[in-house]
Short mmCIF file of C-alpha atoms in Angstrom, two decimals:
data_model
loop_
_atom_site.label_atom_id
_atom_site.label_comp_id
_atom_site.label_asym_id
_atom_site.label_seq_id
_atom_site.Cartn_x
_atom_site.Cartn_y
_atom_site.Cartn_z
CA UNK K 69 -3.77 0.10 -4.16
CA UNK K 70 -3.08 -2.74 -2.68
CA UNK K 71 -5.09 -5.45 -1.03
CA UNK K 72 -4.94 -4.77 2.43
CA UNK K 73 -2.83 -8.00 3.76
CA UNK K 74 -0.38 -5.70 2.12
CA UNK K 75 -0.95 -2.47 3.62
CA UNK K 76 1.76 -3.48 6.12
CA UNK K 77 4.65 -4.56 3.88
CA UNK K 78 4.79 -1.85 0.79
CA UNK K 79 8.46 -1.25 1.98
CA UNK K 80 10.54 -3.64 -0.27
CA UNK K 81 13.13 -3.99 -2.12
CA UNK K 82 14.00 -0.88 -0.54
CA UNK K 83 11.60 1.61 -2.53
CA UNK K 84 8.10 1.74 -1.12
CA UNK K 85 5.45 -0.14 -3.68
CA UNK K 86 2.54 2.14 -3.51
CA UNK K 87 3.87 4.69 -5.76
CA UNK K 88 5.61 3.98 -9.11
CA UNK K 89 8.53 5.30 -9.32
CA UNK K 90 8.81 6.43 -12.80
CA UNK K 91 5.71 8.51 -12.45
CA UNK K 92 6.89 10.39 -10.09
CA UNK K 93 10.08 12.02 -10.43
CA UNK K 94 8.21 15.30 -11.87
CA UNK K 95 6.89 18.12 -9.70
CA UNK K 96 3.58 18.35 -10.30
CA UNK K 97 2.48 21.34 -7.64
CA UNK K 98 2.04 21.53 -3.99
CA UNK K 99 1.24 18.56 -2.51
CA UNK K 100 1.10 17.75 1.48
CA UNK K 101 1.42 14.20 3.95
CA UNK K 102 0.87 13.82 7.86
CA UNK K 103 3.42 12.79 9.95
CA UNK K 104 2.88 10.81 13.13
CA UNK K 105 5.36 9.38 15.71
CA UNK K 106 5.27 6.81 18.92
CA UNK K 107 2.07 5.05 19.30
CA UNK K 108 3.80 3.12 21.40
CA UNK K 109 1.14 0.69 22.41
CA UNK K 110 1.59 -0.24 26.21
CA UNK K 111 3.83 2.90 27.30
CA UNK K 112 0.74 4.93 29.41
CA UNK K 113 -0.02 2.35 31.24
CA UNK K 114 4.32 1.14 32.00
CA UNK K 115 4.52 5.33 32.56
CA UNK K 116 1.86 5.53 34.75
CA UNK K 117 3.02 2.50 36.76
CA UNK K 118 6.62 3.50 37.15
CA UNK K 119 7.87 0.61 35.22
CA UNK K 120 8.83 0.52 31.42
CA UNK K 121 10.07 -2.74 31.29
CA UNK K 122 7.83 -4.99 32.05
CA UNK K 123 4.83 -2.85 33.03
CA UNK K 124 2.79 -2.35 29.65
CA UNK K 125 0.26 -5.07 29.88
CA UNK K 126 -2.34 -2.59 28.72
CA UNK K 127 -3.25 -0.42 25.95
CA UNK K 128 -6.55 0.36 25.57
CA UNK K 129 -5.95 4.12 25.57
CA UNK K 130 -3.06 3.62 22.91
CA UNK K 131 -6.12 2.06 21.01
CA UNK K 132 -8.18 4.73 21.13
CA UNK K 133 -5.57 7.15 20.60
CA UNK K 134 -4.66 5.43 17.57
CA UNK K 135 -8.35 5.44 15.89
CA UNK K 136 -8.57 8.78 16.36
CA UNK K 137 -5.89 9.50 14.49
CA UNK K 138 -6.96 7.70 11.33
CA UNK K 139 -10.28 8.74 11.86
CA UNK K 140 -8.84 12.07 11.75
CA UNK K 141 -6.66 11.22 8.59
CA UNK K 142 -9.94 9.96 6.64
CA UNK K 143 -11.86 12.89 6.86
CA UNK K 144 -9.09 15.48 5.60
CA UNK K 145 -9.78 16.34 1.70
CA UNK K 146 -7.73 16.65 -0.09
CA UNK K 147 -6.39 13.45 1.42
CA UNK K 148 -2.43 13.37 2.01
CA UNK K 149 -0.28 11.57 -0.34
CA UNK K 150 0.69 9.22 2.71
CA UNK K 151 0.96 8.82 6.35
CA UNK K 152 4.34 8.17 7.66
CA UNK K 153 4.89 6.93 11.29
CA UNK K 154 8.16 7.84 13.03
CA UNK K 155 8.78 5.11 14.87
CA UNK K 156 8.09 3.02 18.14
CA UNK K 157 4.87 1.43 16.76
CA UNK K 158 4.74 -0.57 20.00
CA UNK K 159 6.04 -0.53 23.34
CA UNK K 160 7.57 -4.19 23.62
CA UNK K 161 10.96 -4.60 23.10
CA UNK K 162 12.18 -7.65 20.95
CA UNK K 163 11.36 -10.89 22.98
CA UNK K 164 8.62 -9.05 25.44
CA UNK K 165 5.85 -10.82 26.65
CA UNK K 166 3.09 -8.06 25.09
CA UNK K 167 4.54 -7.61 21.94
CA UNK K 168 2.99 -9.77 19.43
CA UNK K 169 -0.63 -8.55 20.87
CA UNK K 170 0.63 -5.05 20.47
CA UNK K 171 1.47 -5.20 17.46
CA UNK K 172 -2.03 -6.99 16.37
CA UNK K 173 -3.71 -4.49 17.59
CA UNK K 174 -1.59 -1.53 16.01
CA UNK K 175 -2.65 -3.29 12.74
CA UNK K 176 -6.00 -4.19 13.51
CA UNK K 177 -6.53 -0.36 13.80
CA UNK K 178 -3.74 1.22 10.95
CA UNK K 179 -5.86 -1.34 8.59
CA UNK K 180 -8.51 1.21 8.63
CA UNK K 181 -6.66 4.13 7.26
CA UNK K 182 -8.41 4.64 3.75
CA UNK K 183 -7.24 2.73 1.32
CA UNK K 184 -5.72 5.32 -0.86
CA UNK K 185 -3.32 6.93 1.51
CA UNK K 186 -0.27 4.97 1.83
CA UNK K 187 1.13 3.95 4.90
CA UNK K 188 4.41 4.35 5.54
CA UNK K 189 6.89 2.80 8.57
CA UNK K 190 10.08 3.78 9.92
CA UNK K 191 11.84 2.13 12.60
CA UNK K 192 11.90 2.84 16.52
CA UNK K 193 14.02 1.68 19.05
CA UNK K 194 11.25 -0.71 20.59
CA UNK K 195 11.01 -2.33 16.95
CA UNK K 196 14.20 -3.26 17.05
CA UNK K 197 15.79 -2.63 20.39
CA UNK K 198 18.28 0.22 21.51
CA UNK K 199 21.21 -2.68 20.15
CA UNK K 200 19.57 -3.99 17.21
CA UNK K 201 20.66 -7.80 15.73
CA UNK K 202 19.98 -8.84 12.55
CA UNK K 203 17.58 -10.89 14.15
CA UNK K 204 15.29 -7.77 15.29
CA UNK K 205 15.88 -5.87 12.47
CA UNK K 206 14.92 -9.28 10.03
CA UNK K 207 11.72 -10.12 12.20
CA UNK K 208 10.52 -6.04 12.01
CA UNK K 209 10.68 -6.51 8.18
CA UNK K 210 8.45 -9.20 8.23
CA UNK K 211 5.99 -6.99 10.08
CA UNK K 212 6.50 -3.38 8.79
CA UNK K 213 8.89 -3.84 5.94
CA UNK K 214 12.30 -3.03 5.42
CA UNK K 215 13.63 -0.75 7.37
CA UNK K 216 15.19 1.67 5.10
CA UNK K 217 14.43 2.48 1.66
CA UNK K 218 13.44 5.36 -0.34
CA UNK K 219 10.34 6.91 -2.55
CA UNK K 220 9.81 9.65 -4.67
CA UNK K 221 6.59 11.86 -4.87
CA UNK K 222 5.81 14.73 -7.20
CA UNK K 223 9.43 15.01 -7.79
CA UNK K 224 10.74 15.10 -4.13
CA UNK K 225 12.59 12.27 -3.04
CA UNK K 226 11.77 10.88 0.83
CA UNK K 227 14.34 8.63 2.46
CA UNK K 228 13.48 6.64 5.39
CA UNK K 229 16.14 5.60 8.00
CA UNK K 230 17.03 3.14 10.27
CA UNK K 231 18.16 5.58 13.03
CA UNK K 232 19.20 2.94 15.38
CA UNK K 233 21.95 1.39 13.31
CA UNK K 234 23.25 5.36 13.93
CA UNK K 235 22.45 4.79 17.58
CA UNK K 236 24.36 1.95 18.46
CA UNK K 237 25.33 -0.66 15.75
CA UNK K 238 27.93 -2.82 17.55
CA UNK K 239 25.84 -6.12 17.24
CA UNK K 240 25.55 -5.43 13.71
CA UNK K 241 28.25 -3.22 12.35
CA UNK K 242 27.67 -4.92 8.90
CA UNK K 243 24.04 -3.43 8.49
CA UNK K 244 25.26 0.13 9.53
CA UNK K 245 27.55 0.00 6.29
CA UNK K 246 24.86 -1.38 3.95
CA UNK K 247 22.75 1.58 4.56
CA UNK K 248 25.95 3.76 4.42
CA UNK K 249 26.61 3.04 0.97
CA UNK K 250 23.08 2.53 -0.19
CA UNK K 251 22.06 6.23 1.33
CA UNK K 252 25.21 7.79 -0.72
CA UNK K 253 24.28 6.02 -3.80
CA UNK K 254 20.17 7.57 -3.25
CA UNK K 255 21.98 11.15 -2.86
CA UNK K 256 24.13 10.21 -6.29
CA UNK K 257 20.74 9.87 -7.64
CA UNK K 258 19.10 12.67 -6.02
CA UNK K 259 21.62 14.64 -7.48
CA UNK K 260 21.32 13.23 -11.05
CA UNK K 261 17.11 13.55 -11.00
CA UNK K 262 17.85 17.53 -9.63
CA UNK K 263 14.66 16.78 -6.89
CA UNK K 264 12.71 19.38 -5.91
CA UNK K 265 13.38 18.67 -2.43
CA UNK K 266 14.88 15.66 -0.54
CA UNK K 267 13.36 15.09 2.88
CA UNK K 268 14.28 12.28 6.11
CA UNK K 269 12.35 10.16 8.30
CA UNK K 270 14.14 8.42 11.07
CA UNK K 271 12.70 7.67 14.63
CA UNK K 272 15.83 9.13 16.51
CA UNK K 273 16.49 13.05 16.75
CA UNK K 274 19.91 14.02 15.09
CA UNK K 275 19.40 17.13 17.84
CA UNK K 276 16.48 18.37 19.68
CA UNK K 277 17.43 22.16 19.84
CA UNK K 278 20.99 23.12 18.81
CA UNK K 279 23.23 21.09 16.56
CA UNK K 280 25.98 21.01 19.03
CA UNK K 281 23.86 20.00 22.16
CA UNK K 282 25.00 17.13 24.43
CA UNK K 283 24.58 13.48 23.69
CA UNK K 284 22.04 11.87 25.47
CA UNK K 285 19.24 9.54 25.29
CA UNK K 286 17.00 11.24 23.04
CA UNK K 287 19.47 12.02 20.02
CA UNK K 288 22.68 10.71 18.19
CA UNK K 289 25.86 10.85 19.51
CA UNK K 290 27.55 14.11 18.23
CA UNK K 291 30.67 12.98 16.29
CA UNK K 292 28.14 10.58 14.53
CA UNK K 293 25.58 13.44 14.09
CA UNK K 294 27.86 15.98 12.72
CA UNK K 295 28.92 13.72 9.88
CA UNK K 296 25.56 12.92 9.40
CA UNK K 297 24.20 16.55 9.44
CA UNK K 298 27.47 17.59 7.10
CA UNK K 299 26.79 15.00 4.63
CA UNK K 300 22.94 16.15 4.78
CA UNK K 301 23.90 19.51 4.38
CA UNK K 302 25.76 19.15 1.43
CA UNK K 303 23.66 16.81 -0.09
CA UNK K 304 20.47 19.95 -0.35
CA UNK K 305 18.06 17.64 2.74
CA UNK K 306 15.61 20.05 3.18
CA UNK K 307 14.08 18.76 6.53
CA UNK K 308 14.42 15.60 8.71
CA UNK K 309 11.33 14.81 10.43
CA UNK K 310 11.26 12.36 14.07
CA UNK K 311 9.50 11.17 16.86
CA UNK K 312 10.98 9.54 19.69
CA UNK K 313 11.53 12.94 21.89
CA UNK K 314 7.49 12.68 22.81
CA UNK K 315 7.41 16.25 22.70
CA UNK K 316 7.69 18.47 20.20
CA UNK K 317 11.19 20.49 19.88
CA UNK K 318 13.44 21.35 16.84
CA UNK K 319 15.94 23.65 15.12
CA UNK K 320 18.50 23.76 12.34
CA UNK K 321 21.66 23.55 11.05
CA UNK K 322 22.90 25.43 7.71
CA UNK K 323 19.45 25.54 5.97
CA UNK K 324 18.44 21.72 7.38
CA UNK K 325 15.37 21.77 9.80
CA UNK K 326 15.37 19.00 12.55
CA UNK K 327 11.75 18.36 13.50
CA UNK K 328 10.62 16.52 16.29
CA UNK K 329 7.30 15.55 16.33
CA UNK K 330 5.22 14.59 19.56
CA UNK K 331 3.64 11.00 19.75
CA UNK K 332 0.22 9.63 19.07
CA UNK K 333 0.53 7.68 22.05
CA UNK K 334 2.28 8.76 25.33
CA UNK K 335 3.04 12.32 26.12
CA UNK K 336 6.38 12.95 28.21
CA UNK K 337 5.84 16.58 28.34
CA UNK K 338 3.30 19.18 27.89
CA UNK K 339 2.08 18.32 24.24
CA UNK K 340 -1.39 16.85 23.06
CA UNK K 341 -1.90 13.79 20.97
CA UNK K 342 -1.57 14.30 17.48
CA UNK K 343 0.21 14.54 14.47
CA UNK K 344 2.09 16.49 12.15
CA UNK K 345 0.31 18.19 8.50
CA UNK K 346 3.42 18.86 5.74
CA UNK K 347 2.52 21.16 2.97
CA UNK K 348 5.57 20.59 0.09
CA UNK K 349 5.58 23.61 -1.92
CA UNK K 350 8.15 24.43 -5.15
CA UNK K 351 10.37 26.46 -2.75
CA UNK K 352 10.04 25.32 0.66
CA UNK K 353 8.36 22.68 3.35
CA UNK K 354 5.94 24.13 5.76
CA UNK K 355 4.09 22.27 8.62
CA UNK K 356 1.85 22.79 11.86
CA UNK K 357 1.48 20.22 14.68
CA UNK K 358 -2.32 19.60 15.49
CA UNK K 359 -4.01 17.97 18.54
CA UNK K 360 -5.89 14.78 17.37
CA UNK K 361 -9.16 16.68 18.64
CA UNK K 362 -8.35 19.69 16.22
CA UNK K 363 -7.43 18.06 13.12
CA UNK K 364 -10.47 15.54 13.94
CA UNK K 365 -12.50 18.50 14.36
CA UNK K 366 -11.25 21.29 11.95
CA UNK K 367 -9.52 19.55 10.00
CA UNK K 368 -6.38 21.74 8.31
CA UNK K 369 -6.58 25.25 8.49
CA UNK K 370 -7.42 27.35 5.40
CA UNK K 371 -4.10 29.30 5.17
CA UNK K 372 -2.04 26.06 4.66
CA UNK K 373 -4.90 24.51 2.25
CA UNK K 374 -3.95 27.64 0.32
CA UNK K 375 -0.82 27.00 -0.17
CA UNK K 376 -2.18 23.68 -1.56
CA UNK K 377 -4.20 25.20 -4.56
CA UNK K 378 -1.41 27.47 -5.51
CA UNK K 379 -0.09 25.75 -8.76
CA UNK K 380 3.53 26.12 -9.62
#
């Protein structure tokens, strides 16, 4: 693995570097990962306070939050292939005072997630702003890595999105077409590998409930998500997973499961902390949401680490 001034920046040249590629276009069994979403360092506290702009000066409980989780992470055996994180990594929009601290501190506790289990980014809206530049979307690859790309695992191919080019890419129309045409040519190849399965991370929602529901802050516009769920659709995407909602919601559309996970950090609803488990079996993708105290506790429950020793 990697030495861990790395650990941060395995996204380039849009595959992710921690697994080799060649290796891993076979299915080789069951295998499972945990999905997390919005640590979002500083948002309690600007919550609490009435003011997200300018009021997330602290984060201590974001901290804490956040070690628990990879505490949680270390102790599971057999340990995930990787831990992906949905977006909002920090609170601080581009050019906020707190940022750069935030995001020291994110890393200063993420750098403690065992060695062996891959950590994988996707971008938020407060990584690069609700209108991202190619300024904000250059200076989050420095930190995080790019911010789309692709990897395959045991034979399924994961694509990771930049959700907020989808959201609103008028300051950088140019960016929204790159990763237009480089997402058809990974389903081209998708197709021409015959995956197992091909799964999504992006930080924003393409619905939380229905497929038709309105627009609003907390998914993609619906002329933009309906070409985006057709092309999906057609394309045999098994699942997309999110954050961003800080709740937990979902549904489908035409065998393609929208899941919204709740956040490590902030809760806007009635959800605990925690994170997601994803068991990837030959025929279909099956996960549970656990509190950070039950995973830290339990760990994963015996009927999904079945489904784990069953080899294809």
């Amino acid at each position: 693995m990697a030495a861990e001034g790395d650990v941060f920046l395995r996204a380039r040249g849009r595959t992710l570097t921690a697994f080799r590629q060649d290796d891993e276009y076979q299915w080789k069994g069951p295998f499972y990962f945990i999905q997390g979403a919005d640590p979002q360092f500083g948002l309690i506290k600007a919550w609490a306070v009435g003011d997200t702009n300018n009021g997330d000066d602290e984060w201590g409980e974001e901290i804490k939050l956040a070690e628990q989780a990879v505490q949680a992470i270390n102790k599971l055996n057999p340990k995930p292939k990787f831990f992906v994180l949905c977006g909002d990594l920090i609170h601080g929009m581009p050019g906020t005072q707190w940022r750069k601290d935030q995001e020291r501190d994110l890393k200063n506790v993420l750098k403690n997630t065992d060695q062996d289990i891959p950590l994988v980014f996707v971008s938020g809206n407060h990584d690069i702003g609700n209108t991202p530049t190619k300024e904000t979307i250059d200076n989050y690859c420095k930190n995080w890595g790019d911010d789309y790309f692709s990897f395959w695992v045991g034979g399924v191919l994961f694509l990771v999105l930049n959700s907020q080019l989808y959201f609103d890419s008028s300051k950088c129309p140019e960016l929204k077409q790159a990763q237009d045409v480089w997402l058809n040519e990974q389903l081209a190849v998708a197709e021409k590998h015959k995956c197992k399965h091909i799964i999504v991370f992006q930080h924003i929602p393409l619905f939380l409930r229905k497929p038709d529901e309105d627009h609003d802050y907390f998914n993609l516009e619906k002329s933009v998500r309906q070409e985006i769920m057709e092309k999906f659709h057609k394309a045999g995407i098994k699942a997309v997973f999110s954050g961003h909602y800080h709740r937990n919601a979902g549904g489908s559309y035409r065998g393609l499961e929208m899941v919204v996970s709740s956040a490590i950090g902030c809760q806007l609803g009635e959800d605990t902390h925690g994170l997601r488990v994803v068991i990837v079996t030959d025929e279909k993708i099956v996960h549970k949401y656990y509190s950070l105290d039950e995973l830290g506790s339990q760990g994963i429950e015996k009927e999904l680490l079945d489904m784990l020793a069953k080899q294809n």
